[in-house]
XYZ file of C-alpha atoms in Angstrom:
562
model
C 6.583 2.368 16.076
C 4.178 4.818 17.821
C 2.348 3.059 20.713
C -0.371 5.925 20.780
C -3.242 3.691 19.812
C -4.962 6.996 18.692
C -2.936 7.338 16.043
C -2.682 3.543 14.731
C -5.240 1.630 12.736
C -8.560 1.342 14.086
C -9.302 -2.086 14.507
C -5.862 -4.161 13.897
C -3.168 -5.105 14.751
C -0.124 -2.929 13.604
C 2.713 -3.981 12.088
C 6.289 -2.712 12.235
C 9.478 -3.192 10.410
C 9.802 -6.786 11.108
C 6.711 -7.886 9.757
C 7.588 -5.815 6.412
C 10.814 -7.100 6.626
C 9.430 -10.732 7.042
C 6.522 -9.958 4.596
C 9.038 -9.216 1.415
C 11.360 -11.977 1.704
C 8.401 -14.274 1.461
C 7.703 -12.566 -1.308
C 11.167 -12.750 -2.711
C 11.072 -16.439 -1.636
C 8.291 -17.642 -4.054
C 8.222 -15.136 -6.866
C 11.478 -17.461 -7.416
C 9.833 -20.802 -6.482
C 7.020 -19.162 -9.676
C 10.127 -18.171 -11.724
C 11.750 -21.969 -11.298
C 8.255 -23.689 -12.248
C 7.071 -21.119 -15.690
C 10.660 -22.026 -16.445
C 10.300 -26.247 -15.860
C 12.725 -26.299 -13.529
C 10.092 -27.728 -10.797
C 7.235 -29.910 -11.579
C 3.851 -29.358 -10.611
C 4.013 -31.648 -8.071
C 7.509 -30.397 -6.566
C 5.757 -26.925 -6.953
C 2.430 -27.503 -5.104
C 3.359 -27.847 -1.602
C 5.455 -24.053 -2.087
C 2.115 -22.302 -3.770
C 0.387 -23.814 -0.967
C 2.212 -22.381 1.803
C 1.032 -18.958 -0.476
C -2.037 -19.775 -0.721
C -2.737 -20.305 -3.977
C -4.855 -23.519 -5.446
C -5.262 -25.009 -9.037
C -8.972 -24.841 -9.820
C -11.084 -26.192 -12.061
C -10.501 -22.984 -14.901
C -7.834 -21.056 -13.025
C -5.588 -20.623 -10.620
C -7.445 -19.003 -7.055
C -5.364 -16.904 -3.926
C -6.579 -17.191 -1.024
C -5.440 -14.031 1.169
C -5.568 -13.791 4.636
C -8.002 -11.205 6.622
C -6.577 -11.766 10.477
C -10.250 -12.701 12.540
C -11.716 -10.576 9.607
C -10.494 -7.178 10.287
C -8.932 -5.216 7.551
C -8.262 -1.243 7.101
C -9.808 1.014 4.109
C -6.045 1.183 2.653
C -6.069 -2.520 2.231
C -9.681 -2.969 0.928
C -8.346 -0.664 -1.910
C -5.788 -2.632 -2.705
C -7.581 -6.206 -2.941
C -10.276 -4.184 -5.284
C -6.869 -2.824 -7.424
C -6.117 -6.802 -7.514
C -9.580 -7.538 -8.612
C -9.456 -5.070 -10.904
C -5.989 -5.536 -12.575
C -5.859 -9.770 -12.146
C -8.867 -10.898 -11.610
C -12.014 -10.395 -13.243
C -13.308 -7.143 -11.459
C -14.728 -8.852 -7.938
C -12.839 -10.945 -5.285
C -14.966 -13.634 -2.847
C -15.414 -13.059 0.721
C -15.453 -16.937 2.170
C -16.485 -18.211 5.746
C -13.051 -18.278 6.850
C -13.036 -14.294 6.930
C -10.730 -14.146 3.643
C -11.061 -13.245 0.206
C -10.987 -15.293 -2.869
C -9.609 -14.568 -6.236
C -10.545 -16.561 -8.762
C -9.205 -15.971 -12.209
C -5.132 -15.336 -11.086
C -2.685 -16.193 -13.434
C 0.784 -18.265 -11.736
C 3.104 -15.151 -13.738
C 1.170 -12.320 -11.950
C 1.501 -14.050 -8.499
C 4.162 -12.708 -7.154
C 3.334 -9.176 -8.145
C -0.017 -9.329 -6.394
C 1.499 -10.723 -3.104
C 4.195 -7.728 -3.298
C 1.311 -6.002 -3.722
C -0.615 -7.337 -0.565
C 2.790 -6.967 1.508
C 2.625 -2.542 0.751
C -0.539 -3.051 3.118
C 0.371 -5.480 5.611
C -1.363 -8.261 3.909
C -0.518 -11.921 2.426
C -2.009 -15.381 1.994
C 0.361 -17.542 3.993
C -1.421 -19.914 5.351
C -4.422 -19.347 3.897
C -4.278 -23.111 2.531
C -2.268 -26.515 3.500
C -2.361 -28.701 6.731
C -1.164 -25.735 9.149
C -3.439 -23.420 11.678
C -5.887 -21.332 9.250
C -7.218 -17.946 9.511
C -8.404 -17.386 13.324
C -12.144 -16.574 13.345
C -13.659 -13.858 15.606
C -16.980 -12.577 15.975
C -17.468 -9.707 13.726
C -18.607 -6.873 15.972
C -15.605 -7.681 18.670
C -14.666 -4.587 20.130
C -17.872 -3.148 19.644
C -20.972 -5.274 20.586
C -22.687 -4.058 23.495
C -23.600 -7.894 24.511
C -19.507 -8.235 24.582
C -18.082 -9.098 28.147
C -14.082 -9.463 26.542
C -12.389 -7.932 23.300
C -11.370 -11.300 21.527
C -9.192 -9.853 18.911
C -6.161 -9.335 21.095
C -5.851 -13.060 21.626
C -6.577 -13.999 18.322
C -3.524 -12.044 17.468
C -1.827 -13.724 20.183
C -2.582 -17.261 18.290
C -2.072 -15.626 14.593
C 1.518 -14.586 15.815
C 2.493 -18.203 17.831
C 0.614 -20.183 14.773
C 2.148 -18.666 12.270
C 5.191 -21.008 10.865
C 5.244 -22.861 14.057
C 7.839 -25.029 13.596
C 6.204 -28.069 14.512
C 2.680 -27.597 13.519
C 3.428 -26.437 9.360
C 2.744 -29.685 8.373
C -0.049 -31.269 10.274
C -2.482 -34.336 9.540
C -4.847 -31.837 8.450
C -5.733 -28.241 8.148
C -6.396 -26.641 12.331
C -8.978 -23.941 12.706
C -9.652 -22.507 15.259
C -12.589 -19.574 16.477
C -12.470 -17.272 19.485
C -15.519 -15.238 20.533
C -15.977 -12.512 23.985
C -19.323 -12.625 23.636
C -21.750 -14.624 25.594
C -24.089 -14.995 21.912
C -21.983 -17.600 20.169
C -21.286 -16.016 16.342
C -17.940 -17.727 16.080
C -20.121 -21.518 15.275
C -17.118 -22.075 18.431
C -18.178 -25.931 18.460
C -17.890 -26.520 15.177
C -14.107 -25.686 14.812
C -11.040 -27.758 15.651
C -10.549 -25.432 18.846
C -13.737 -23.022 19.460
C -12.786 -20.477 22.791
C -15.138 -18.958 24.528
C -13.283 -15.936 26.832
C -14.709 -13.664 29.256
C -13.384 -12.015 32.477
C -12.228 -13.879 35.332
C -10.877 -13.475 39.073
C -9.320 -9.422 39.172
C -10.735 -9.399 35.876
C -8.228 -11.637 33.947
C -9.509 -13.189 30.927
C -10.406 -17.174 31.157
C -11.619 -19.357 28.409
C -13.486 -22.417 27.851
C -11.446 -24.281 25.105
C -13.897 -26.839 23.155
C -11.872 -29.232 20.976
C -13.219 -31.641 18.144
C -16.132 -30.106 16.106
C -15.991 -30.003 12.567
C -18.457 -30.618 9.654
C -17.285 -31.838 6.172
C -18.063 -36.045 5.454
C -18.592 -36.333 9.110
C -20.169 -33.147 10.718
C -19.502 -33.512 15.189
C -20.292 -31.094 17.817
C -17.228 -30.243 19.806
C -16.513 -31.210 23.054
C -16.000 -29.015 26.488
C -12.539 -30.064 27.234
C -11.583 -27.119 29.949
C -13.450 -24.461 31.753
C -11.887 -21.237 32.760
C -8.422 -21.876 31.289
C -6.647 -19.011 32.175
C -4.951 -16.308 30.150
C -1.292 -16.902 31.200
C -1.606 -20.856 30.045
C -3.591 -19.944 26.755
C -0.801 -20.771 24.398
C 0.588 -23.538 26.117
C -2.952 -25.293 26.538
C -3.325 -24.491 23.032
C -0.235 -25.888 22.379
C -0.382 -29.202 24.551
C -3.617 -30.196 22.291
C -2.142 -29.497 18.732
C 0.840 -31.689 20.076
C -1.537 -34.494 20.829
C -3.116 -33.884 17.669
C 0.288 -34.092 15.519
C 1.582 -37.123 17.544
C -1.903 -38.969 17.369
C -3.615 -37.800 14.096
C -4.550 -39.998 11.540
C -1.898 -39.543 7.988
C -2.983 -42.625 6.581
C -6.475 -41.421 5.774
C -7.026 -37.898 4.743
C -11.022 -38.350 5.902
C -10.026 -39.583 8.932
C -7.425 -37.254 9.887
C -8.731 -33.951 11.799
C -8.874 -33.853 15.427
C -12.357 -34.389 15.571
C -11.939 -38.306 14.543
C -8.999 -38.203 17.425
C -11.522 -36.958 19.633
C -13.958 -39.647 19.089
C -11.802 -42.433 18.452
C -9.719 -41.522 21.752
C -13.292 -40.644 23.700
C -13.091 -37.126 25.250
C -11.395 -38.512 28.468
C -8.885 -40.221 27.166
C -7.924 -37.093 25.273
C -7.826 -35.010 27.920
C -5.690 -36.537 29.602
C -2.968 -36.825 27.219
C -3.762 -33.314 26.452
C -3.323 -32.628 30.195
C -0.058 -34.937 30.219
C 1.598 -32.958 27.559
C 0.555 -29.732 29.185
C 1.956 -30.875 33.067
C 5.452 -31.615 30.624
C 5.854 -28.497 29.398
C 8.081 -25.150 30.497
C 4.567 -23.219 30.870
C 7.383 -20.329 31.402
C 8.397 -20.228 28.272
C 4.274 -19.713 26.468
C 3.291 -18.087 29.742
C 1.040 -14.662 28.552
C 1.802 -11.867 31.403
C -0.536 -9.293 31.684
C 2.547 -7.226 29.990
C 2.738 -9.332 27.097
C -1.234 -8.718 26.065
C -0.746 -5.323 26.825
C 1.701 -4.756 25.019
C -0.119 -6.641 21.837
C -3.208 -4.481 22.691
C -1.161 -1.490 22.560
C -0.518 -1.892 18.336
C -4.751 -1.983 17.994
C -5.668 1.562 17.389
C -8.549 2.511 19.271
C -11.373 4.711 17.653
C -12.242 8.291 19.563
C -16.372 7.460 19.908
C -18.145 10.955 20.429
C -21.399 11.772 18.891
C -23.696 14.065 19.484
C -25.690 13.977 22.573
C -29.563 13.931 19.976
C -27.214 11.041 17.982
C -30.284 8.319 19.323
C -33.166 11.038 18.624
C -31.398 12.028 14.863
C -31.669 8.137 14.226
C -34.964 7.150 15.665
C -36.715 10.491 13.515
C -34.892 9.315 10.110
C -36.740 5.684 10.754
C -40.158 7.477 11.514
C -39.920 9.059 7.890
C -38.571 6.413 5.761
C -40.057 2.577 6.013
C -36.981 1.350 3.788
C -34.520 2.693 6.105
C -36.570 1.650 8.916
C -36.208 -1.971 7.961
C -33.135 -2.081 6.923
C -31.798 -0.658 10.690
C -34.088 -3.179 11.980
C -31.873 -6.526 9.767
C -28.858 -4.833 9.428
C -27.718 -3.516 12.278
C -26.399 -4.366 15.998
C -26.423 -2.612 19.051
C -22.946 -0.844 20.009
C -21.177 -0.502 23.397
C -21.430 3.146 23.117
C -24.995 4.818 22.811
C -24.327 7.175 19.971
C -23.028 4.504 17.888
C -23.982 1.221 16.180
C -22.733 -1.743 13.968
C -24.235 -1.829 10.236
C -24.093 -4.760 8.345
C -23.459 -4.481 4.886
C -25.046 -6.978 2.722
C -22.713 -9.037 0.128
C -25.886 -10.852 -1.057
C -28.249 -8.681 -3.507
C -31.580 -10.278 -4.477
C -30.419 -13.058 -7.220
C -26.694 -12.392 -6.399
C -23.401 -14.280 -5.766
C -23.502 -14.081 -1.847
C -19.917 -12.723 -0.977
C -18.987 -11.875 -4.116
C -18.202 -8.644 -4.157
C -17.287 -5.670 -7.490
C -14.123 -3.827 -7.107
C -15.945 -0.621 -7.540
C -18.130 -1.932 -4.589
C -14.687 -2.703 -2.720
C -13.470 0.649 -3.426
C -16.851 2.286 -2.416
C -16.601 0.585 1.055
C -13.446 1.743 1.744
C -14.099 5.162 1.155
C -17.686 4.561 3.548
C -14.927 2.985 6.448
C -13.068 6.450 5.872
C -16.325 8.912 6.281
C -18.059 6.837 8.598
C -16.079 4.019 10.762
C -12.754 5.165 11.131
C -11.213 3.592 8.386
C -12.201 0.139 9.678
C -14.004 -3.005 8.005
C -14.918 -6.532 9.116
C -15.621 -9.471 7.019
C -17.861 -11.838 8.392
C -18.305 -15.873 8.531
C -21.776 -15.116 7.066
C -19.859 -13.723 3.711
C -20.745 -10.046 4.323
C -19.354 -6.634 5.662
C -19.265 -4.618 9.023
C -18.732 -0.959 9.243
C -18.182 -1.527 13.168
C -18.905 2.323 14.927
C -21.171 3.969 12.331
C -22.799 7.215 14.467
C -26.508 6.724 14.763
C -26.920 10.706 13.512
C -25.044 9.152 10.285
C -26.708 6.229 10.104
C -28.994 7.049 7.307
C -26.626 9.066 4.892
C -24.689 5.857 5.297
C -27.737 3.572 3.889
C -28.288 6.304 1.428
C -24.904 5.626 -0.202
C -25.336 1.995 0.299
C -28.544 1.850 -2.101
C -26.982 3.528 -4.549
C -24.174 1.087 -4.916
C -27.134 -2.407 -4.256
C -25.039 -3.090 -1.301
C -28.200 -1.933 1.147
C -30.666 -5.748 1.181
C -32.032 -5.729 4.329
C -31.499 -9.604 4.858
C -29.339 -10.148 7.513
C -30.144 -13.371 9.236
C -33.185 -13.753 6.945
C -33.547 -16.284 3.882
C -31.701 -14.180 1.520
C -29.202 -14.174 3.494
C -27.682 -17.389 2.148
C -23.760 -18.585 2.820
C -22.742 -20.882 0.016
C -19.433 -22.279 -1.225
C -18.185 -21.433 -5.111
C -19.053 -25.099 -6.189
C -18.544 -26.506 -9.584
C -18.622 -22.974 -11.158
C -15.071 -23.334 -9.749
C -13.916 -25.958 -7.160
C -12.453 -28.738 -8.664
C -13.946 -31.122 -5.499
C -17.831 -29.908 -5.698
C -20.241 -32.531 -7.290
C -22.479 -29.425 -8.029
C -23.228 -25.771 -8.559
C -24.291 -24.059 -5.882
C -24.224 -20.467 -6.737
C -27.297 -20.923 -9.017
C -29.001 -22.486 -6.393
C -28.737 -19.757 -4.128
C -29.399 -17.314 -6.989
C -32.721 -19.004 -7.853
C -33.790 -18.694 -3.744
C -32.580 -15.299 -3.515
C -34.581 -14.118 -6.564
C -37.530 -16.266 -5.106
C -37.858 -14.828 -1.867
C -36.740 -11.515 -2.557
C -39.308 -9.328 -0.963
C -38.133 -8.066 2.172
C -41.985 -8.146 3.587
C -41.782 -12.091 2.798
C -38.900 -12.662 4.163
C -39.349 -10.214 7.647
C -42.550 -12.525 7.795
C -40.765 -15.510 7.644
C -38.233 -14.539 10.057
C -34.979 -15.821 11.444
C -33.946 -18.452 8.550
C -30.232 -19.791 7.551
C -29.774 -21.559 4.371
C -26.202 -23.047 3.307
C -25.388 -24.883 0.521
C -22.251 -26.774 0.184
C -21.464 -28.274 -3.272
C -20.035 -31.254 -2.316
C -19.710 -33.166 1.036
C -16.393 -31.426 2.281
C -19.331 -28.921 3.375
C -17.598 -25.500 2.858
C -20.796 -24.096 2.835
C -21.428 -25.247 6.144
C -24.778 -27.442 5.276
C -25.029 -29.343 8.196
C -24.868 -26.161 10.247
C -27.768 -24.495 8.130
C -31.549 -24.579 9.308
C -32.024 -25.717 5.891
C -29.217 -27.448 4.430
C -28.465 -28.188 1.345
C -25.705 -30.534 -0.295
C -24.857 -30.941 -3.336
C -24.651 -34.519 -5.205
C -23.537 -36.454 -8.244
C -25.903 -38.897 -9.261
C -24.615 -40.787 -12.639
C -23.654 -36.966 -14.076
C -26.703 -35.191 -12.575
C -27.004 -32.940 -10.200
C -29.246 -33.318 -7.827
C -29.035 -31.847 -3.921
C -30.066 -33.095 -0.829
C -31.635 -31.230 2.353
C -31.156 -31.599 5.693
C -33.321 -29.252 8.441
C -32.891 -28.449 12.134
C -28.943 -27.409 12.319
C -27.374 -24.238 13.656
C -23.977 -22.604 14.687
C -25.296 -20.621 17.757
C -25.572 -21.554 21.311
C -28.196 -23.979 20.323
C -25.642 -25.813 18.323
C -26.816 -29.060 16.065
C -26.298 -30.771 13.113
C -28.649 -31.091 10.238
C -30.857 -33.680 9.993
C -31.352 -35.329 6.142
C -34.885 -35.125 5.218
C -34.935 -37.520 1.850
C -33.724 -38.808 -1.151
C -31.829 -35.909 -3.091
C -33.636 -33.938 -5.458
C -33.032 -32.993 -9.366
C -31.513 -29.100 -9.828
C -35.074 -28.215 -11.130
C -36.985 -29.388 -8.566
C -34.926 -27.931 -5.497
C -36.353 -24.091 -5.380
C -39.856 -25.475 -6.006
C -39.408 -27.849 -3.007
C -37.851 -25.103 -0.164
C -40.213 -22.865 -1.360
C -42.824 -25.408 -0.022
C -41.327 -26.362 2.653
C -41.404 -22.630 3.452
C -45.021 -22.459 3.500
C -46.188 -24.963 5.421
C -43.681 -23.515 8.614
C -45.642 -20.363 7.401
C -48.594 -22.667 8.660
C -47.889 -24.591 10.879
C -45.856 -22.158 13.045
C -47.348 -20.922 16.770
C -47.357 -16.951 16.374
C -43.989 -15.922 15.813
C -42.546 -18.501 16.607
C -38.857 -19.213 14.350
C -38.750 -22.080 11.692
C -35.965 -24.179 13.786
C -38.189 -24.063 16.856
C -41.263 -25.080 14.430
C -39.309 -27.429 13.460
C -37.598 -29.244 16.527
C -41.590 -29.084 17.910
C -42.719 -31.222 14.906
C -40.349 -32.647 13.495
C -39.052 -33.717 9.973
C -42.809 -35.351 8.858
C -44.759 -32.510 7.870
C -41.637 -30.622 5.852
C -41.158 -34.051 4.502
C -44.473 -34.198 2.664
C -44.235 -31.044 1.117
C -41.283 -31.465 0.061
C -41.528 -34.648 -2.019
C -45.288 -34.080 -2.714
C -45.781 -34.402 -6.160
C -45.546 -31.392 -8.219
């Protein structure tokens, strides 16, 4: 394979022959294991831990894949292929998650098999993707690209995809691992709410180090992880990483499945205790044999295909003229958008999340329209986001606004990035066979309610997840406003918690009050909305309104009578 990075592509990681290789007899491996159980040969339960380990789970209505999108990045090639699935055995849209992967919900078992050939003709597949193993690695979606970036975190996130991936001793662990990696010194990995969050950035003769937190987690019992090393450096990464899933596997909880993830370890050990068995393990092992040499990562940064950034020298002026003209465009770049290392370039964000929409769901027309935008205007690449939307990662500023012009045509241009429309929520009981309640209409009904992007620019910085049920896939407790679905006696009814958030100023949601009906929820936010309008200083943001009050005031208007 060619090691010319200008010629591989942009973005990810390259495979060669022995990933193909590897890819098809996986596929060859369970398009029998399907075979064996249409036929009756294997039970359900015989045949659950196999479609497991391919990511595919028995929903409420249908069967759902999970495939894998490595820290989010994927090419235009194999965008157009997930919308052909979508198309062909789905129901026209797939389901970008906070994990960085897509969703399909409607898959038949028979047509399994075909799709994950399918998947394997682009590099792609869903192991993984589901069971007690190392998930997806997260990365923050403008890696390679953010001007506020001091290290590239994909290239060790590839490192961990490629030693995680059917580790021999960690495929079957107490309970699924994640893990998040971000170069950036503006956490957008939510690093200490993961099972391992890293945080990298050069060290001594510019070697990368990392601070490695351990424990966080949300779901029935939401914790903030814990610092457990500073500056770990590069050449023990794997082994450090290793030493603590070790401890994890020999320690973890199996008798208990809600008291199994390293984050109950944590606690129940205390964070000293821990760390030293953590740092016993590590002082046992052959650190030769996981030691990362400078030729190792290069060589694994050498199969990322770099993109040739020159624009025009009036790139900046081209941009900044198209704003002065057009208000609509104006906002948008001011939402959706992020600075770029390079001046004539910049990040757009495209919005999964239309006023009254699905958030991450996504058509495959819109699929296929992406990829051909990647093509014309970001060298092929695309990044799926924790949030549930989609980067175009080095858009030219001088092309900025032709961009946004196709984007309106196709509703993929809501400028509510970060805002209150921009709402991450879990599929719920529209398909999950754990959620106590729906939370797609939910976040329709607030989408549609504060759809005006004057209202929400005025209300400013605001994150609102809803999780269905209390495994918290929606990430409630990590929401400014929370929400969380319940079941009371065969009613829905969903309860909100205020103050939490993912960033650097990491906490956990508070609960504000008894749950309330379906009907009343909107009504509710939408007054709790209003009196931060009031009661805010200036500009100041609704979670710093909030941690200056506290819950009182929101608590009134929220349960004041309607």
């Amino acid at each position: 394979m060619s090691t010319d990075t200008t010629t591989l592509p942009v973005g990810r990681y390259a495979y060669d022959q022995v990933d193909r290789t590897f890819l098809s007899q996986r596929v060859a491996q369970f398009r029998e294991q399907v075979a064996r159980r249409v036929a009756g040969d294997l039970s359900e339960d015989e045949f659950k831990p196999l479609r497991l380990m391919n990511g595919l789970y028995l929903q409420l209505h249908a069967y759902m894949l999970r495939v894998a999108v490595p820290y989010g990045m994927m090419g235009s090639d194999q965008m157009r292929a997930l919308a052909h699935i979508a198309r062909t055995y789905d129901r026209d849209y797939g389901h970008f998650t906070t994990r960085q992967n897509m969703q399909f919900n409607w898959i038949r078992l028979e047509d399994t098999p075909d799709i994950l050939e399918l998947l394997a003709r682009v590099d792609m597949h869903a192991i993984q993707t589901s069971g007690n193993c190392i998930r997806n690695v997260t990365c923050d979606e403008f890696a390679g690209a953010a001007a506020d970036e001091l290290l590239d975190p994909r290239i060790h996130a590839e490192i961990l995809r490629q030693w995680s991936t059917l580790h021999p001793e960690f495929s079957f662990l107490p309970r699924k691992f994640k893990i998040a990696i971000s170069g950036s010194p503006h956490d957008r990995v939510a690093a200490r709410f993961h099972d391992i969050g890293l945080v990298a950035r050069p060290g001594p003769q510019g070697r990368p180090v990392f601070d490695v937190f351990v424990g966080g987690g949300l779901g029935r019992t939401p914790i903030i992880g814990v610092k457990l090393r500073d500056n770990l450096p590069e050449e023990d990464l794997v082994a450090y990483l290793e030493a603590i899933v070790r401890v994890y596997n020999a320690y973890g909880r199996r008798d208990n499945m809600y008291k199994a993830r390293i984050k109950i370890l944590v606690q129940a050990l205390g964070v000293e205790a821990f760390r030293e068995k953590v740092d016993a393990e590590f002082a046992l092992m052959n650190r030769a044999d996981y030691r990362l040499d400078p030729a190792i990562v290069a060589g694994i940064r050498a199969r990322f295909g770099i993109p040739p950034l020159e624009a025009p020298a009036d790139a900046d002026r081209t941009l900044a003229a198209a704003r002065r003209t057009d208000p609509a465009f104006d906002r948008w770049v001011r939402t959706n958008t992020h600075p770029h290392r390079h001046e004539g370039f910049i990040c757009a964000v495209i919005s999964v999340k239309p006023d009254g929409g699905i958030p991450g769901d996504i058509t495959a027309d819109q699929m296929d329209l992406v990829a051909d935008l990647a093509d014309s205007h970001s060298f092929g690449e695309i990044r799926v986001t924790h949030m549930q939307n989609v980067v175009l990662g080095h858009v030219r500023k001088d092309q900025l606004h032709e961009l946004w012009q196709k984007l309106v045509a196709a509703r993929l241009a809501t400028p509510n990035i970060g805002l209150v429309g921009d709402i991450i929520a879990c599929p719920g009981l529209d398909y999950c066979a754990l959620a106590n309640a729906r939370s797609i209409p939910i976040a329709q009904k607030l989408s549609a309610r504060f759809a005006n992007p004057e209202l929400q620019e005025r209300i400013g910085p605001l994150n609102i997840n809803i999780s269905g049920c209390i495994n918290a896939c929606g990430h409630h407790h990590a929401g400014h406003i929370g929400i969380l679905g319940v079941d009371k006696r065969g009613q829905e009814f969903f309860q909100l918690t205020l103050g939490g958030s993912a960033g650097g100023d990491v906490a956990i949601g508070q609960i504000l009050g008894p749950a309330l009906p379906e009907d009343e929820t909107v009504d509710a936010i939408a007054r709790l909305i209003d009196t931060y309008l009031v009661l805010r200083h200036d500009n100041e943001q609704f979670l710093d309104t909030y941690r200056r009050l506290g819950a009182a005031s929101f608590k009134d208007a929220v349960y004041a009578p309607a």
